[in-house]
Amino acid sequence: MLLASGTPVIAGAESAASTQFDASALLYGEASRANVVEPTARITRVFASGQSLSAQLGVDVISGASPSGALPSGAAPTGQVQTVTTPSGNVKTIRPPDPNQIPTTPFKDNRGVFDAEWQAPFAEWLRTALGGHFSREKDYQSLGATAKLSVDLMHRLATVTAGAGYNRDGVFPVGGSTAGLSDTSLAVRTAPNPKRVTSGMVGVSRVITRCWLMSVNASRTVETGYLTEPYKVVSLLDGTTGMTTGQLTEKRPSTRQRADLLATSVYRVGEDVLHLSYRYYWDDWRVRSSAVDLKYRRDLSDHDYLQPHVRYYTQTPARFFTFGLIQGARLPEFATSDERLGPLHTMTLGTTYGFHIPDYPGEWSVRAEYIRQSGDGHPRNVPGIQRKFDLFPAVNIGTLVVGYSISF
């Protein structure tokens, strides 16, 4: 909410009032895993005074399967029986169909999201924005607010922006919360677990030439409270054979401090526009990541354009990430096998086609992307049979977004 706002640039005080409506539908699918359908609608009213008020409503319908965090059992072809808590909160006894595959558990959930933002100019060189956010799903609720202040300098050739945000979230796993690094599925807490998120950012954008705009943003976020993923587990392994002997619930620290730097360049090449950005991220869980994002917009005519997109992302694992724990060894203070905190690499290839139908109002866009997510799935420190498995198999993901925008 701090770094990306879809609100159009506020018009000057002499401009006439206008309204803009934006709608989109996202289809997201992971091969043999999660599927998401996400319709979103946003309406923005820009007043003659230069103030604007926007509201956005979205719904996520999520289903499919998610890795439980467990490793392949390495057992006989029938596999070992495992008792797991699914992301939907149900405790199930399952027999993995293939003991050489990463176990997954089925889930289904719905999520509703509402965002609102008000912007107002206090002078020709000073603008402010206030925003609010609310989302709710089966086992998570988020309530937050943001504030931003932007100052124009050097005859509006440069803009400095500072902002802050606060989220008051609650985590309430279906069936209650279990103890970390425990082999029991019995709940130790049934009340919601608090989670607090405080964030701040500062950024500067600068018009370099008539064709070149650059910006740099820095942000810092502090999370406290319940940060554990309640449905993920960590496998226990025989130290010699590598066979799975059981599993424990994961456990993460109760605090996390995040920071990132984002540099963006927008350059006009003839009638085309080149967007290039680089983001570096780090936190006190020792996750380090880099992301390079490239878009090139080319107008095909007065009515349509094409914008190819390439993105590469890589990250190091958290300090307590592990593929498994040795049965009988001393337990660490924290442990997770969640691949989102592992040695992750992601490549995205896609394109957007935007078009306007003559004699009909509004603009349409269609964006299709292919995403390949992979990691280092052959660590040298796992025992026995686990060395022959790919513990971080590649995931193929496809997305399709259809959008429509109209001003009136």
CSV table of C-alpha atoms in Angstrom, one decimal:
chain,number,residue,atom,x,y,z
A,1,MET,CA,0.0,0.0,0.0
A,2,LEU,CA,2.9,2.4,0.7
A,3,LEU,CA,4.9,1.8,-2.5
A,4,ALA,CA,2.2,1.2,-5.1
A,5,SER,CA,-1.1,3.1,-5.4
A,6,GLY,CA,-3.3,2.8,-8.4
A,7,THR,CA,-4.8,6.2,-7.9
A,8,PRO,CA,-4.4,8.5,-11.0
A,9,VAL,CA,-2.4,11.7,-10.7
A,10,ILE,CA,-4.4,14.3,-9.0
A,11,ALA,CA,-5.7,17.0,-11.3
A,12,GLY,CA,-5.0,20.7,-10.7
A,13,ALA,CA,-7.5,22.8,-8.9
A,14,GLU,CA,-8.8,24.2,-12.2
A,15,SER,CA,-9.6,20.8,-13.7
A,16,ALA,CA,-13.1,19.5,-14.0
A,17,ALA,CA,-14.3,16.7,-11.8
A,18,SER,CA,-14.1,13.2,-13.3
A,19,THR,CA,-14.6,9.6,-12.4
A,20,GLN,CA,-12.5,6.5,-13.4
A,21,PHE,CA,-13.6,2.9,-13.1
A,22,ASP,CA,-11.1,0.0,-13.3
A,23,ALA,CA,-11.9,-3.7,-13.3
A,24,SER,CA,-9.8,-6.8,-13.7
A,25,ALA,CA,-10.0,-10.5,-13.4
A,26,LEU,CA,-7.0,-12.7,-12.5
A,27,LEU,CA,-6.7,-16.4,-13.3
A,28,TYR,CA,-3.6,-18.0,-11.6
A,29,GLY,CA,-2.7,-21.6,-11.8
A,30,GLU,CA,0.2,-23.7,-10.5
A,31,ALA,CA,0.7,-27.1,-12.2
A,32,SER,CA,-0.8,-29.7,-9.9
A,33,ARG,CA,-1.0,-27.2,-7.1
A,34,ALA,CA,-2.9,-24.0,-6.2
A,35,ASN,CA,-5.4,-22.2,-8.4
A,36,VAL,CA,-6.7,-18.6,-7.8
A,37,VAL,CA,-9.5,-16.6,-9.3
A,38,GLU,CA,-9.4,-12.9,-8.3
A,39,PRO,CA,-11.9,-10.3,-9.6
A,40,THR,CA,-11.2,-6.7,-8.6
A,41,ALA,CA,-13.0,-3.4,-9.1
A,42,ARG,CA,-11.8,0.1,-8.3
A,43,ILE,CA,-13.5,3.4,-8.6
A,44,THR,CA,-11.8,6.8,-8.3
A,45,ARG,CA,-13.5,10.2,-8.0
A,46,VAL,CA,-11.3,13.2,-8.8
A,47,PHE,CA,-12.9,16.4,-7.6
A,48,ALA,CA,-12.5,19.9,-9.2
A,49,SER,CA,-10.5,21.0,-6.1
A,50,GLY,CA,-7.8,18.4,-6.9
A,51,GLN,CA,-8.8,16.0,-4.2
A,52,SER,CA,-9.6,12.4,-5.0
A,53,LEU,CA,-11.3,9.5,-3.3
A,54,SER,CA,-10.9,5.9,-4.4
A,55,ALA,CA,-12.2,2.5,-3.2
A,56,GLN,CA,-11.3,-0.9,-4.3
A,57,LEU,CA,-13.0,-4.3,-3.7
A,58,GLY,CA,-11.5,-7.7,-4.4
A,59,VAL,CA,-12.4,-11.3,-3.9
A,60,ASP,CA,-9.9,-14.3,-3.9
A,61,VAL,CA,-11.2,-17.8,-4.5
A,62,ILE,CA,-8.3,-20.2,-3.8
A,63,SER,CA,-8.2,-23.9,-4.1
A,64,GLY,CA,-5.9,-26.8,-4.9
A,65,ALA,CA,-2.9,-28.3,-3.1
A,66,SER,CA,0.0,-26.9,-1.2
A,67,PRO,CA,3.3,-28.5,0.0
A,68,SER,CA,3.0,-29.4,3.6
A,69,GLY,CA,6.7,-28.9,4.3
A,70,ALA,CA,7.3,-32.7,4.6
A,71,LEU,CA,9.9,-34.6,2.6
A,72,PRO,CA,9.3,-37.7,0.4
A,73,SER,CA,8.9,-40.7,2.7
A,74,GLY,CA,11.3,-42.9,0.7
A,75,ALA,CA,9.2,-45.8,1.8
A,76,ALA,CA,7.8,-48.7,-0.2
A,77,PRO,CA,5.6,-47.9,-3.2
A,78,THR,CA,2.5,-47.7,-1.0
A,79,GLY,CA,4.1,-44.8,1.0
A,80,GLN,CA,3.9,-44.1,4.7
A,81,VAL,CA,0.7,-42.9,6.3
A,82,GLN,CA,0.9,-39.3,7.5
A,83,THR,CA,-1.4,-37.2,9.7
A,84,VAL,CA,-1.4,-33.6,8.6
A,85,THR,CA,-3.3,-30.4,9.2
A,86,THR,CA,-4.4,-29.0,5.8
A,87,PRO,CA,-4.3,-25.3,5.0
A,88,SER,CA,-8.1,-25.4,5.3
A,89,GLY,CA,-7.6,-26.4,8.9
A,90,ASN,CA,-8.7,-30.0,8.6
A,91,VAL,CA,-6.7,-32.8,10.2
A,92,LYS,CA,-6.4,-35.7,7.7
A,93,THR,CA,-4.6,-39.0,7.5
A,94,ILE,CA,-3.2,-39.4,4.1
A,95,ARG,CA,-1.1,-41.9,2.2
A,96,PRO,CA,1.1,-40.1,-0.4
A,97,PRO,CA,0.5,-41.7,-3.8
A,98,ASP,CA,4.2,-41.5,-4.7
A,99,PRO,CA,6.7,-41.8,-1.9
A,100,ASN,CA,9.3,-40.1,-4.1
A,101,GLN,CA,7.2,-37.0,-4.5
A,102,ILE,CA,7.0,-33.9,-2.2
A,103,PRO,CA,3.7,-34.4,-0.2
A,104,THR,CA,1.0,-31.8,-0.7
A,105,THR,CA,-2.3,-31.3,1.1
A,106,PRO,CA,-5.6,-30.0,-0.4
A,107,PHE,CA,-7.1,-26.7,0.7
A,108,LYS,CA,-9.8,-24.3,-0.2
A,109,ASP,CA,-10.4,-20.7,1.0
A,110,ASN,CA,-12.1,-17.4,0.1
A,111,ARG,CA,-10.7,-13.9,0.8
A,112,GLY,CA,-12.4,-10.6,0.7
A,113,VAL,CA,-10.4,-7.3,0.4
A,114,PHE,CA,-11.4,-3.6,0.7
A,115,ASP,CA,-9.1,-0.7,0.2
A,116,ALA,CA,-9.8,3.1,0.3
A,117,GLU,CA,-7.6,6.1,-0.2
A,118,TRP,CA,-8.1,9.9,-0.1
A,119,GLN,CA,-5.6,12.3,-1.6
A,120,ALA,CA,-5.5,16.1,-1.3
A,121,PRO,CA,-3.2,18.9,-2.4
A,122,PHE,CA,-2.4,21.5,0.2
A,123,ALA,CA,-0.4,23.6,-2.2
A,124,GLU,CA,1.0,23.4,-5.7
A,125,TRP,CA,4.0,21.7,-4.2
A,126,LEU,CA,2.6,19.6,-1.3
A,127,ARG,CA,0.3,16.6,-1.5
A,128,THR,CA,-0.9,14.1,1.1
A,129,ALA,CA,-2.7,10.7,1.0
A,130,LEU,CA,-4.5,8.6,3.7
A,131,GLY,CA,-5.5,5.0,3.1
A,132,GLY,CA,-7.2,2.1,4.8
A,133,HIS,CA,-7.2,-1.6,4.3
A,134,PHE,CA,-9.3,-4.5,5.4
A,135,SER,CA,-9.2,-8.2,4.4
A,136,ARG,CA,-10.7,-11.3,5.8
A,137,GLU,CA,-10.4,-15.0,5.1
A,138,LYS,CA,-11.1,-18.2,7.0
A,139,ASP,CA,-8.1,-18.0,9.4
A,140,TYR,CA,-6.6,-14.5,8.9
A,141,GLN,CA,-7.8,-10.9,9.3
A,142,SER,CA,-5.9,-7.7,8.4
A,143,LEU,CA,-6.8,-4.2,9.3
A,144,GLY,CA,-4.4,-1.4,8.4
A,145,ALA,CA,-3.9,2.3,7.6
A,146,THR,CA,-1.3,4.3,5.7
A,147,ALA,CA,-0.3,7.9,5.3
A,148,LYS,CA,1.9,9.6,2.7
A,149,LEU,CA,3.3,13.1,2.1
A,150,SER,CA,4.8,14.2,-1.2
A,151,VAL,CA,6.8,17.5,-1.7
A,152,ASP,CA,7.6,18.8,-5.2
A,153,LEU,CA,11.0,20.5,-5.6
A,154,MET,CA,13.0,22.2,-8.4
A,155,HIS,CA,10.0,23.4,-10.2
A,156,ARG,CA,8.4,20.0,-10.0
A,157,LEU,CA,11.4,18.3,-11.5
A,158,ALA,CA,11.9,16.3,-8.3
A,159,THR,CA,9.5,14.8,-5.8
A,160,VAL,CA,10.3,13.6,-2.3
A,161,THR,CA,7.7,11.2,-0.7
A,162,ALA,CA,7.6,9.8,2.9
A,163,GLY,CA,5.0,7.5,4.3
A,164,ALA,CA,4.1,5.1,7.1
A,165,GLY,CA,1.7,2.3,7.7
A,166,TYR,CA,0.4,0.1,10.5
A,167,ASN,CA,-1.5,-3.2,10.3
A,168,ARG,CA,-3.3,-4.9,13.2
A,169,ASP,CA,-3.7,-8.5,12.1
A,170,GLY,CA,-5.1,-11.6,13.7
A,171,VAL,CA,-4.2,-15.3,12.9
A,172,PHE,CA,-6.7,-17.9,14.0
A,173,PRO,CA,-6.0,-21.3,12.5
A,174,VAL,CA,-9.0,-23.6,12.1
A,175,GLY,CA,-8.9,-25.9,15.1
A,176,GLY,CA,-6.6,-23.7,17.1
A,177,SER,CA,-2.8,-23.1,17.2
A,178,THR,CA,-0.4,-25.9,18.1
A,179,ALA,CA,2.9,-25.6,19.9
A,180,GLY,CA,6.0,-25.0,17.7
A,181,LEU,CA,8.3,-28.0,17.0
A,182,SER,CA,5.7,-30.4,18.4
A,183,ASP,CA,4.6,-33.7,17.1
A,184,THR,CA,1.0,-33.2,18.4
A,185,SER,CA,-1.9,-31.8,16.5
A,186,LEU,CA,-3.7,-30.8,19.7
A,187,ALA,CA,-4.4,-27.1,20.0
A,188,VAL,CA,-2.7,-25.1,22.8
A,189,ARG,CA,-4.4,-21.9,21.9
A,190,THR,CA,-7.9,-21.3,20.5
A,191,ALA,CA,-8.0,-17.5,20.7
A,192,PRO,CA,-6.7,-15.4,17.8
A,193,ASN,CA,-3.0,-14.8,17.6
A,194,PRO,CA,-2.0,-11.2,17.3
A,195,LYS,CA,0.3,-9.9,14.6
A,196,ARG,CA,1.4,-6.3,14.2
A,197,VAL,CA,3.1,-4.8,11.2
A,198,THR,CA,4.7,-1.3,11.2
A,199,SER,CA,6.2,0.1,8.0
A,200,GLY,CA,7.8,3.3,6.8
A,201,MET,CA,9.2,4.4,3.4
A,202,VAL,CA,11.0,7.4,1.9
A,203,GLY,CA,11.5,7.9,-1.8
A,204,VAL,CA,12.7,10.5,-4.4
A,205,SER,CA,11.8,10.7,-8.1
A,206,ARG,CA,13.7,12.9,-10.5
A,207,VAL,CA,13.1,14.1,-14.1
A,208,ILE,CA,16.5,13.6,-15.6
A,209,THR,CA,15.7,14.7,-19.2
A,210,ARG,CA,12.6,15.1,-21.3
A,211,CYS,CA,12.7,11.4,-22.0
A,212,TRP,CA,14.1,10.0,-18.7
A,213,LEU,CA,12.5,9.6,-15.2
A,214,MET,CA,14.2,7.9,-12.3
A,215,SER,CA,13.2,7.1,-8.7
A,216,VAL,CA,14.6,5.4,-5.7
A,217,ASN,CA,12.6,4.2,-2.7
A,218,ALA,CA,13.7,2.7,0.6
A,219,SER,CA,11.3,1.0,3.0
A,220,ARG,CA,11.6,-0.7,6.4
A,221,THR,CA,9.0,-3.0,8.0
A,222,VAL,CA,8.9,-4.5,11.5
A,223,GLU,CA,6.6,-7.5,12.2
A,224,THR,CA,5.9,-8.8,15.7
A,225,GLY,CA,3.6,-11.5,17.1
A,226,TYR,CA,2.5,-14.8,15.5
A,227,LEU,CA,4.7,-15.2,12.4
A,228,THR,CA,4.6,-19.0,12.2
A,229,GLU,CA,2.7,-20.8,9.4
A,230,PRO,CA,0.3,-23.0,11.4
A,231,TYR,CA,-0.2,-25.7,8.7
A,232,LYS,CA,3.4,-26.3,7.8
A,233,VAL,CA,5.5,-29.2,9.2
A,234,VAL,CA,9.1,-30.3,9.2
A,235,SER,CA,10.0,-34.0,8.6
A,236,LEU,CA,12.0,-36.0,11.1
A,237,LEU,CA,14.6,-38.2,9.3
A,238,ASP,CA,16.6,-41.3,10.2
A,239,GLY,CA,20.2,-40.0,10.4
A,240,THR,CA,21.5,-43.0,8.4
A,241,THR,CA,18.9,-44.1,5.9
A,242,GLY,CA,17.2,-40.7,5.4
A,243,MET,CA,13.8,-42.4,5.7
A,244,THR,CA,11.1,-40.1,7.3
A,245,THR,CA,10.3,-41.2,10.9
A,246,GLY,CA,7.7,-38.5,11.7
A,247,GLN,CA,7.1,-34.8,11.6
A,248,LEU,CA,7.0,-31.7,13.8
A,249,THR,CA,5.1,-28.5,13.4
A,250,GLU,CA,7.3,-25.6,12.3
A,251,LYS,CA,8.3,-22.7,14.5
A,252,ARG,CA,9.4,-19.2,13.5
A,253,PRO,CA,10.7,-16.2,15.5
A,254,SER,CA,8.1,-13.8,16.8
A,255,THR,CA,9.8,-10.7,15.3
A,256,ARG,CA,11.0,-9.9,11.8
A,257,GLN,CA,12.7,-6.8,10.5
A,258,ARG,CA,12.6,-6.2,6.8
A,259,ALA,CA,14.2,-3.6,4.5
A,260,ASP,CA,14.5,-3.0,0.8
A,261,LEU,CA,15.8,-0.6,-1.8
A,262,LEU,CA,14.0,-0.1,-5.1
A,263,ALA,CA,15.4,1.7,-8.1
A,264,THR,CA,13.2,2.4,-11.1
A,265,SER,CA,13.9,4.0,-14.5
A,266,VAL,CA,11.4,5.0,-17.2
A,267,TYR,CA,12.9,6.0,-20.5
A,268,ARG,CA,11.2,7.0,-23.8
A,269,VAL,CA,12.8,5.5,-26.9
A,270,GLY,CA,11.2,7.2,-29.8
A,271,GLU,CA,7.5,6.4,-29.4
A,272,ASP,CA,8.2,3.4,-27.1
A,273,VAL,CA,8.7,3.3,-23.4
A,274,LEU,CA,11.2,1.2,-21.5
A,275,HIS,CA,10.6,0.4,-17.8
A,276,LEU,CA,13.5,-1.1,-15.8
A,277,SER,CA,13.6,-1.7,-12.0
A,278,TYR,CA,15.9,-3.4,-9.5
A,279,ARG,CA,15.0,-4.3,-6.0
A,280,TYR,CA,17.3,-5.5,-3.2
A,281,TYR,CA,15.7,-6.9,0.0
A,282,TRP,CA,17.2,-8.1,3.3
A,283,ASP,CA,15.9,-9.0,6.7
A,284,ASP,CA,17.0,-10.3,10.1
A,285,TRP,CA,16.0,-13.9,9.2
A,286,ARG,CA,19.0,-13.7,6.8
A,287,VAL,CA,16.8,-13.8,3.7
A,288,ARG,CA,18.5,-11.8,0.9
A,289,SER,CA,16.9,-11.3,-2.5
A,290,SER,CA,17.3,-9.5,-5.8
A,291,ALA,CA,14.7,-8.8,-8.5
A,292,VAL,CA,15.2,-7.3,-11.9
A,293,ASP,CA,12.1,-6.3,-13.9
A,294,LEU,CA,12.0,-5.2,-17.5
A,295,LYS,CA,9.0,-4.0,-19.5
A,296,TYR,CA,9.0,-2.5,-23.0
A,297,ARG,CA,5.9,-0.8,-24.3
A,298,ARG,CA,5.4,-0.4,-28.0
A,299,ASP,CA,2.4,1.3,-29.6
A,300,LEU,CA,1.2,-0.6,-32.5
A,301,SER,CA,-1.3,2.1,-33.6
A,302,ASP,CA,-3.4,4.8,-32.1
A,303,HIS,CA,-5.7,2.1,-30.7
A,304,ASP,CA,-3.4,-0.7,-29.3
A,305,TYR,CA,0.0,-1.5,-27.8
A,306,LEU,CA,2.1,-4.4,-26.9
A,307,GLN,CA,4.3,-4.7,-23.7
A,308,PRO,CA,6.6,-7.7,-23.3
A,309,HIS,CA,7.7,-8.4,-19.7
A,310,VAL,CA,10.7,-10.2,-18.2
A,311,ARG,CA,11.5,-10.6,-14.5
A,312,TYR,CA,14.1,-12.6,-12.6
A,313,TYR,CA,14.1,-13.1,-8.9
A,314,THR,CA,16.5,-15.0,-6.6
A,315,GLN,CA,16.7,-15.3,-2.8
A,316,THR,CA,18.8,-17.0,-0.1
A,317,PRO,CA,17.2,-19.2,2.5
A,318,ALA,CA,16.3,-18.0,6.0
A,319,ARG,CA,18.8,-18.9,8.7
A,320,PHE,CA,16.4,-21.5,10.2
A,321,PHE,CA,15.3,-23.1,6.9
A,322,THR,CA,15.9,-26.8,6.8
A,323,PHE,CA,14.9,-29.7,4.5
A,324,GLY,CA,14.5,-31.9,7.6
A,325,LEU,CA,15.6,-32.6,11.2
A,326,ILE,CA,17.5,-35.7,12.4
A,327,GLN,CA,15.5,-37.9,14.7
A,328,GLY,CA,16.9,-37.9,18.2
A,329,ALA,CA,19.2,-34.9,17.6
A,330,ARG,CA,18.8,-31.7,19.7
A,331,LEU,CA,16.0,-29.6,18.3
A,332,PRO,CA,16.9,-26.0,17.1
A,333,GLU,CA,15.2,-23.0,18.5
A,334,PHE,CA,13.4,-22.4,15.2
A,335,ALA,CA,12.8,-24.5,12.0
A,336,THR,CA,10.8,-24.3,8.8
A,337,SER,CA,10.7,-26.3,5.6
A,338,ASP,CA,8.4,-23.7,3.8
A,339,GLU,CA,9.8,-23.4,0.3
A,340,ARG,CA,8.9,-19.7,0.4
A,341,LEU,CA,11.8,-19.2,2.9
A,342,GLY,CA,14.1,-21.5,1.0
A,343,PRO,CA,16.7,-21.0,-1.8
A,344,LEU,CA,14.2,-19.8,-4.4
A,345,HIS,CA,14.6,-18.6,-8.0
A,346,THR,CA,11.8,-17.4,-10.2
A,347,MET,CA,11.8,-16.4,-13.9
A,348,THR,CA,8.8,-14.6,-15.4
A,349,LEU,CA,8.1,-14.2,-19.1
A,350,GLY,CA,4.9,-12.5,-20.4
A,351,THR,CA,3.3,-9.8,-22.4
A,352,THR,CA,0.4,-7.4,-22.2
A,353,TYR,CA,-1.8,-6.4,-25.1
A,354,GLY,CA,-3.8,-3.2,-24.6
A,355,PHE,CA,-6.4,-2.0,-27.0
A,356,HIS,CA,-9.2,0.5,-27.5
A,357,ILE,CA,-12.2,-0.4,-29.7
A,358,PRO,CA,-13.0,2.5,-32.0
A,359,ASP,CA,-16.3,4.2,-31.2
A,360,TYR,CA,-16.6,2.4,-27.8
A,361,PRO,CA,-15.5,4.0,-24.5
A,362,GLY,CA,-12.7,2.6,-22.3
A,363,GLU,CA,-9.6,0.6,-22.8
A,364,TRP,CA,-9.0,-3.1,-22.5
A,365,SER,CA,-5.9,-5.0,-21.6
A,366,VAL,CA,-4.9,-8.7,-21.6
A,367,ARG,CA,-1.8,-9.9,-19.8
A,368,ALA,CA,-0.5,-13.5,-20.0
A,369,GLU,CA,2.6,-14.7,-18.1
A,370,TYR,CA,4.5,-17.9,-17.6
A,371,ILE,CA,6.4,-18.2,-14.3
A,372,ARG,CA,8.9,-20.9,-13.4
A,373,GLN,CA,9.8,-21.3,-9.8
A,374,SER,CA,12.7,-23.5,-8.7
A,375,GLY,CA,15.3,-23.9,-6.1
A,376,ASP,CA,18.4,-25.9,-4.9
A,377,GLY,CA,16.7,-29.2,-4.3
A,378,HIS,CA,19.8,-31.3,-3.9
A,379,PRO,CA,21.5,-30.2,-0.7
A,380,ARG,CA,24.6,-32.1,0.4
A,381,ASN,CA,23.7,-32.2,4.1
A,382,VAL,CA,20.6,-34.4,3.9
A,383,PRO,CA,21.1,-38.1,4.8
A,384,GLY,CA,20.6,-41.4,2.9
A,385,ILE,CA,17.8,-41.8,0.5
A,386,GLN,CA,16.9,-38.1,0.5
A,387,ARG,CA,19.9,-37.3,-1.6
A,388,LYS,CA,18.3,-39.0,-4.7
A,389,PHE,CA,15.2,-36.8,-4.5
A,390,ASP,CA,14.6,-33.3,-5.9
A,391,LEU,CA,13.6,-31.7,-2.6
A,392,PHE,CA,12.7,-28.4,-4.4
A,393,PRO,CA,11.1,-29.4,-7.6
A,394,ALA,CA,10.3,-26.7,-10.2
A,395,VAL,CA,6.8,-25.4,-10.3
A,396,ASN,CA,5.3,-24.1,-13.6
A,397,ILE,CA,2.8,-21.3,-13.1
A,398,GLY,CA,0.5,-19.5,-15.6
A,399,THR,CA,-1.4,-16.3,-15.1
A,400,LEU,CA,-4.0,-14.4,-17.2
A,401,VAL,CA,-5.3,-11.0,-16.3
A,402,VAL,CA,-8.1,-9.2,-18.2
A,403,GLY,CA,-8.6,-5.6,-17.4
A,404,TYR,CA,-10.9,-2.7,-18.4
A,405,SER,CA,-10.7,1.0,-17.6
A,406,ILE,CA,-13.0,3.9,-18.4
A,407,SER,CA,-13.2,7.5,-17.4
A,408,PHE,CA,-16.4,9.6,-17.4
